[in-house]
RNA sequence: CGGGAUGUAGCGUAGCUUGGUAGCGCGUCUGUUUUGGGAACAGAAGGUCGCAGGUUCAAAUCCUGUCAUCCCGACCA
């Protein structure tokens, strides 16, 4: 029953990285293009992104954001204004140097992120405290010339959303950055069925140009962490460089306080790894492009196809995303195929069910089979999809908790990173040199300073100096 | 950017050592029978052997270069 039916997919235990790539391609989420790092988002993969977009776009608008669209290209002279920012991104920019047949005086950088465009624009449109806050969001793609690329996890081009906001006060801006982190965290719980580790990034890991960076980190089954989204408090750094000023209520000129935040199609990679298994993809119901697949058994028998179509229509009528597979593949083939594609719920209708007035089916995530009364179809299906979501979230949460370990010695750290796998929670002096040592020894980095900073030891695990922070260490994607 | 591996039909591969008509499995198409966990039979289509040079009467095969993908590092959402 649980043995591997699809020989084409490498098993996770054989080679987790290869398993991941196999799933991406076999489930038809993406395809490679002719340019390294630039992937084709196929309909099934893109539909997952659309579902994430739909959810987030709604949440952003609830928070008062407006969508805008900035240019694809940034003049080099503009990009270079903020020092830390350019230092962070310069090594991975793609630059257009020719327009038509003429060499460009000021070469155009294909945006790796749009901070400077927003800043430049904000400076022009803001003059009074009455203009604030400005809460903008942009859906677009960005380009970063990456050396190593993997589908969804790291591409030279990826789709994302970038929010950019400016505020009158530091408190308001900081609160907003944390609010948006909460939106991301809730998204994990609501639709991705992924519990995120949340916290603050260390000085070294924070965004180029930010004063403070917050993060959501997902723990993958191979024990590695995947940074899945970040929000930033920029302070007034960009505002001063780009001269984004306003007159406050006391008639004095002030610089705005700024934030930005983003999540990308990397979330798809996160979902693939967090929930997938040796049978392939396993999608949480709320982002699954197809939530229910209906498989007619012996479709030539009287009434079977009609019933299958009726079920399809009834489920569509209550707003579900449904597919009825009328093709002449055998049922066994279809079962395996739709498991591989991660469709959360399968319904089967055949002569046996017709006679009994029942509908058979199975869950993708745990392979459990069931049978339900025809009359209860709508009600039961909705309940089951919610149950599947909750169970998937719980399973991921249990994994996260089981794989978050407090460590007090180098030996324990070694054990967590190399044997037990997952997050190592340790006390840290606050000196980056101590973390550098860990990186050198274990190729692991600080993922976050968790918001819960309750100390559990007095000294830093590495240096023995007085401990300042609780920090989460892991290998990362 | 360093180290390793691989490019032959949509996918997986044989052939390469020793140059001589490009083969197999899966998938695809047509038809018939099937159908409750990856069906059977019959017929058919599908190839610039990654690309570019070179050696040769002759190159998938030998030589040089190049590109891409994957893996492992360093760098990064």
Short mmCIF file of N, CA, C and O (backbone and C1' of nucleotides) in Angstrom, two decimals, chain A residues 5-6 32 36 148 154-155 158 227 266 300 329-330 332-333 339 346 348 350 352-353 360 369 439, chain B residues 1 11-12 27-29 33-39 67-77:
data_model
loop_
_atom_site.label_atom_id
_atom_site.label_comp_id
_atom_site.label_asym_id
_atom_site.label_seq_id
_atom_site.Cartn_x
_atom_site.Cartn_y
_atom_site.Cartn_z
N UNK A 5 5.32 3.62 -5.83
CA UNK A 5 4.71 3.19 -7.08
C UNK A 5 5.29 3.93 -8.28
O UNK A 5 5.20 3.47 -9.38
N UNK A 6 5.84 5.09 -7.99
CA UNK A 6 6.39 5.84 -9.11
C UNK A 6 7.90 5.73 -9.13
O UNK A 6 8.60 6.41 -8.43
N UNK A 32 12.68 23.82 -17.12
CA UNK A 32 13.85 24.66 -17.31
C UNK A 32 13.72 25.43 -18.61
O UNK A 32 13.13 24.95 -19.57
N UNK A 36 20.06 29.64 -17.75
CA UNK A 36 20.25 29.11 -16.40
C UNK A 36 19.59 30.00 -15.36
O UNK A 36 19.74 31.21 -15.38
N UNK A 148 24.46 29.62 -8.08
CA UNK A 148 23.85 28.29 -7.97
C UNK A 148 22.34 28.48 -7.96
O UNK A 148 21.84 29.27 -7.18
N UNK A 154 15.98 29.03 -5.46
CA UNK A 154 16.89 30.11 -5.81
C UNK A 154 16.96 30.20 -7.32
O UNK A 154 17.48 29.31 -7.99
N UNK A 155 16.42 31.29 -7.85
CA UNK A 155 16.45 31.46 -9.29
C UNK A 155 17.09 32.79 -9.63
O UNK A 155 17.20 33.67 -8.77
N UNK A 158 12.90 35.59 -10.04
CA UNK A 158 11.80 34.98 -9.28
C UNK A 158 10.66 35.97 -9.11
O UNK A 158 10.84 37.18 -9.23
N UNK A 227 14.71 30.26 4.59
CA UNK A 227 14.20 31.60 4.84
C UNK A 227 13.08 31.85 3.85
O UNK A 227 13.29 31.86 2.64
N UNK A 266 9.61 31.29 -3.70
CA UNK A 266 10.31 30.33 -2.86
C UNK A 266 9.32 29.59 -1.95
O UNK A 266 9.56 28.45 -1.56
N UNK A 300 -18.00 2.94 -18.31
CA UNK A 300 -18.96 2.47 -19.31
C UNK A 300 -20.22 1.89 -18.69
O UNK A 300 -21.22 1.71 -19.36
N UNK A 329 -7.49 6.05 -18.91
CA UNK A 329 -6.44 5.43 -18.10
C UNK A 329 -7.12 4.54 -17.06
O UNK A 329 -8.27 4.77 -16.69
N UNK A 330 -6.38 3.57 -16.56
CA UNK A 330 -6.98 2.73 -15.52
C UNK A 330 -7.02 3.51 -14.20
O UNK A 330 -6.24 4.43 -13.99
N UNK A 332 -6.02 2.67 -11.30
CA UNK A 332 -4.75 2.58 -10.57
C UNK A 332 -3.77 3.63 -11.04
O UNK A 332 -3.09 4.28 -10.25
N UNK A 333 -3.73 3.82 -12.32
CA UNK A 333 -2.83 4.82 -12.89
C UNK A 333 -3.22 6.21 -12.39
O UNK A 333 -2.38 7.01 -11.99
N UNK A 339 -1.87 11.40 -6.85
CA UNK A 339 -1.08 11.46 -5.61
C UNK A 339 0.22 12.17 -5.90
O UNK A 339 0.67 13.01 -5.13
N UNK A 346 -9.31 12.65 -3.03
CA UNK A 346 -9.74 11.91 -4.20
C UNK A 346 -11.10 11.28 -3.93
O UNK A 346 -11.32 10.74 -2.85
N UNK A 348 -13.98 8.58 -5.56
CA UNK A 348 -14.16 7.53 -6.57
C UNK A 348 -15.65 7.20 -6.65
O UNK A 348 -16.32 7.13 -5.63
N UNK A 350 -18.09 4.36 -8.65
CA UNK A 350 -18.20 3.20 -9.53
C UNK A 350 -19.53 2.51 -9.29
O UNK A 350 -20.32 2.95 -8.45
N UNK A 352 -20.32 -0.09 -7.70
CA UNK A 352 -20.51 -0.50 -6.31
C UNK A 352 -21.06 0.65 -5.47
O UNK A 352 -21.97 0.48 -4.66
N UNK A 353 -20.47 1.84 -5.68
CA UNK A 353 -20.92 3.03 -4.92
C UNK A 353 -22.33 3.42 -5.32
O UNK A 353 -23.16 3.75 -4.48
N UNK A 360 -16.81 6.72 -2.60
CA UNK A 360 -15.56 6.33 -1.93
C UNK A 360 -14.51 7.41 -2.14
O UNK A 360 -14.66 8.28 -2.98
N UNK A 369 -8.42 5.85 3.61
CA UNK A 369 -9.58 5.73 2.72
C UNK A 369 -10.87 5.93 3.50
O UNK A 369 -10.90 5.75 4.72
N UNK A 439 30.01 28.50 11.90
CA UNK A 439 29.85 28.36 10.46
C UNK A 439 31.02 27.59 9.85
O UNK A 439 30.84 26.72 9.01
P C B 1 32.74 32.86 -14.07
"O5'" C B 1 33.09 32.45 -12.56
"C5'" C B 1 34.22 33.05 -11.92
"C4'" C B 1 34.60 32.25 -10.71
"C3'" C B 1 34.79 30.75 -10.90
"O3'" C B 1 36.00 30.42 -11.56
"C1'" C B 1 33.68 31.17 -8.85
P C B 11 13.08 14.97 -22.56
"O5'" C B 11 12.72 13.76 -21.58
"C5'" C B 11 12.15 14.01 -20.30
"C4'" C B 11 11.93 12.72 -19.57
"C3'" C B 11 13.16 11.83 -19.43
"O3'" C B 11 13.99 12.22 -18.35
"C1'" C B 11 11.35 10.53 -20.18
P G B 12 15.57 11.96 -18.47
"O5'" G B 12 15.67 10.37 -18.39
"C5'" G B 12 15.32 9.70 -17.18
"C4'" G B 12 15.44 8.22 -17.37
"C3'" G B 12 16.79 7.73 -17.87
"O3'" G B 12 17.77 7.68 -16.85
"C1'" G B 12 15.05 6.62 -19.02
P G B 27 3.63 2.82 -21.10
"O5'" G B 27 3.75 4.35 -21.52
"C5'" G B 27 3.53 5.38 -20.55
"C4'" G B 27 3.90 6.73 -21.13
"C3'" G B 27 3.07 7.19 -22.32
"O3'" G B 27 1.86 7.82 -21.91
"C1'" G B 27 5.35 7.43 -22.84
P U B 28 0.54 7.67 -22.81
"O5'" U B 28 0.95 8.42 -24.16
"C5'" U B 28 1.16 9.82 -24.16
"C4'" U B 28 1.45 10.29 -25.56
"C3'" U B 28 0.43 9.87 -26.60
"O3'" U B 28 -0.68 10.75 -26.62
"C1'" U B 28 2.59 9.41 -27.41
P C B 29 -2.14 10.15 -26.81
"O5'" C B 29 -2.17 9.83 -28.37
"C5'" C B 29 -2.14 10.89 -29.33
"C4'" C B 29 -2.04 10.31 -30.71
"C3'" C B 29 -3.10 9.27 -31.05
"O3'" C B 29 -4.33 9.86 -31.44
"C1'" C B 29 -0.99 8.46 -31.70
P U B 33 -14.93 -2.92 -28.22
"O5'" U B 33 -14.23 -3.79 -27.09
"C5'" U B 33 -14.28 -5.21 -27.16
"C4'" U B 33 -13.24 -5.82 -26.27
"C3'" U B 33 -13.39 -5.52 -24.78
"O3'" U B 33 -14.39 -6.32 -24.16
"C1'" U B 33 -11.14 -5.26 -25.41
P U B 34 -14.97 -5.82 -22.74
"O5'" U B 34 -13.67 -5.85 -21.84
"C5'" U B 34 -13.63 -5.16 -20.63
"C4'" U B 34 -12.21 -5.06 -20.16
"C3'" U B 34 -12.06 -4.33 -18.83
"O3'" U B 34 -12.20 -5.22 -17.75
"C1'" U B 34 -10.55 -3.43 -20.42
P U B 35 -13.20 -4.83 -16.56
"O5'" U B 35 -12.39 -3.71 -15.77
"C5'" U B 35 -11.02 -3.92 -15.40
"C4'" U B 35 -10.41 -2.60 -15.00
"C3'" U B 35 -11.12 -1.94 -13.81
"O3'" U B 35 -10.18 -1.27 -13.00
"C1'" U B 35 -11.16 -0.50 -15.67
P G B 36 -9.56 -2.05 -11.76
"O5'" G B 36 -9.37 -0.86 -10.71
"C5'" G B 36 -10.51 -0.25 -10.14
"C4'" G B 36 -10.33 -0.13 -8.65
"C3'" G B 36 -10.05 -1.46 -7.96
"O3'" G B 36 -9.20 -1.20 -6.86
"C1'" G B 36 -12.11 -0.60 -7.22
P G B 37 -7.70 -1.69 -6.89
"O5'" G B 37 -7.00 -0.40 -7.55
"C5'" G B 37 -6.30 -0.53 -8.78
"C4'" G B 37 -4.83 -0.22 -8.58
"C3'" G B 37 -4.06 -1.26 -7.77
"O3'" G B 37 -2.71 -1.25 -8.20
"C1'" G B 37 -3.99 0.78 -6.65
P G B 38 -2.38 -1.97 -9.68
"O5'" G B 38 -2.46 -0.73 -10.66
"C5'" G B 38 -1.58 0.35 -10.50
"C4'" G B 38 -1.47 1.10 -11.80
"C3'" G B 38 -0.69 0.39 -12.90
"O3'" G B 38 -1.16 0.95 -14.11
"C1'" G B 38 0.42 2.37 -12.33
P A B 39 -2.13 0.08 -15.07
"O5'" A B 39 -1.43 -1.32 -15.33
"C5'" A B 39 -1.17 -1.74 -16.65
"C4'" A B 39 -2.12 -2.85 -17.03
"C3'" A B 39 -1.89 -3.36 -18.43
"O3'" A B 39 -0.84 -4.30 -18.46
"C1'" A B 39 -4.20 -3.01 -18.06
P C B 67 31.02 28.92 -22.22
"O5'" C B 67 29.56 28.33 -22.36
"C5'" C B 67 28.62 28.94 -23.22
"C4'" C B 67 27.42 28.06 -23.41
"C3'" C B 67 26.78 27.54 -22.13
"O3'" C B 67 25.95 28.50 -21.51
"C1'" C B 67 27.00 25.76 -23.64
P A B 68 25.69 28.47 -19.93
"O5'" A B 68 24.72 27.21 -19.80
"C5'" A B 68 23.45 27.22 -20.41
"C4'" A B 68 22.83 25.86 -20.32
"C3'" A B 68 22.70 25.30 -18.91
"O3'" A B 68 21.59 25.82 -18.23
"C1'" A B 68 23.57 23.64 -20.34
P U B 69 21.60 25.97 -16.65
"O5'" U B 69 21.34 24.48 -16.19
"C5'" U B 69 20.11 23.84 -16.49
"C4'" U B 69 20.21 22.38 -16.18
"C3'" U B 69 20.64 22.04 -14.76
"O3'" U B 69 19.58 22.14 -13.84
"C1'" U B 69 21.87 20.73 -16.27
P C B 70 19.91 22.60 -12.34
"O5'" C B 70 20.49 21.24 -11.73
"C5'" C B 70 19.68 20.08 -11.65
"C4'" C B 70 20.52 18.91 -11.22
"C3'" C B 70 21.34 19.14 -9.95
"O3'" C B 70 20.57 18.99 -8.78
"C1'" C B 70 22.71 18.16 -11.60
P C B 71 20.99 19.84 -7.50
"O5'" C B 71 22.25 19.03 -6.97
"C5'" C B 71 22.14 17.68 -6.57
"C4'" C B 71 23.51 17.13 -6.23
"C3'" C B 71 24.32 17.95 -5.26
"O3'" C B 71 23.93 17.74 -3.91
"C1'" C B 71 25.68 17.36 -7.07
P C B 72 24.00 18.99 -2.92
"O5'" C B 72 25.54 19.04 -2.52
"C5'" C B 72 26.27 17.86 -2.20
"C4'" C B 72 27.73 18.20 -2.04
"C3'" C B 72 28.01 19.55 -1.40
"O3'" C B 72 27.86 19.53 0.00
"C1'" C B 72 29.39 19.27 -3.29
P G B 73 27.66 20.91 0.76
"O5'" G B 73 29.12 21.53 0.66
"C5'" G B 73 29.31 22.90 0.94
"C4'" G B 73 30.72 23.30 0.62
"C3'" G B 73 30.93 24.81 0.59
"O3'" G B 73 31.27 25.29 1.88
"C1'" G B 73 31.70 23.89 -1.43
P A B 74 30.34 26.41 2.53
"O5'" A B 74 30.87 27.73 1.82
"C5'" A B 74 32.17 28.23 2.11
"C4'" A B 74 32.52 29.31 1.13
"C3'" A B 74 31.49 30.43 0.99
"O3'" A B 74 31.61 31.42 1.98
"C1'" A B 74 32.09 29.64 -1.13
P C B 75 30.30 32.15 2.52
"O5'" C B 75 29.73 32.87 1.22
"C5'" C B 75 30.31 34.09 0.75
"C4'" C B 75 29.42 34.69 -0.31
"C3'" C B 75 27.97 34.94 0.10
"O3'" C B 75 27.80 36.12 0.85
"C1'" C B 75 28.00 33.84 -1.97
P C B 76 26.55 36.22 1.87
"O5'" C B 76 25.28 36.09 0.92
"C5'" C B 76 24.44 37.21 0.68
"C4'" C B 76 23.53 36.94 -0.47
"C3'" C B 76 22.08 36.59 -0.12
"O3'" C B 76 21.29 37.73 0.11
"C1'" C B 76 22.91 35.01 -1.66
P A B 77 20.07 37.64 1.23
"O5'" A B 77 18.80 37.28 0.33
"C5'" A B 77 17.57 37.87 0.68
"C4'" A B 77 16.57 36.75 0.79
"C3'" A B 77 17.17 35.36 0.75
"O3'" A B 77 17.56 34.92 2.05
"C1'" A B 77 15.37 35.50 -0.75
#
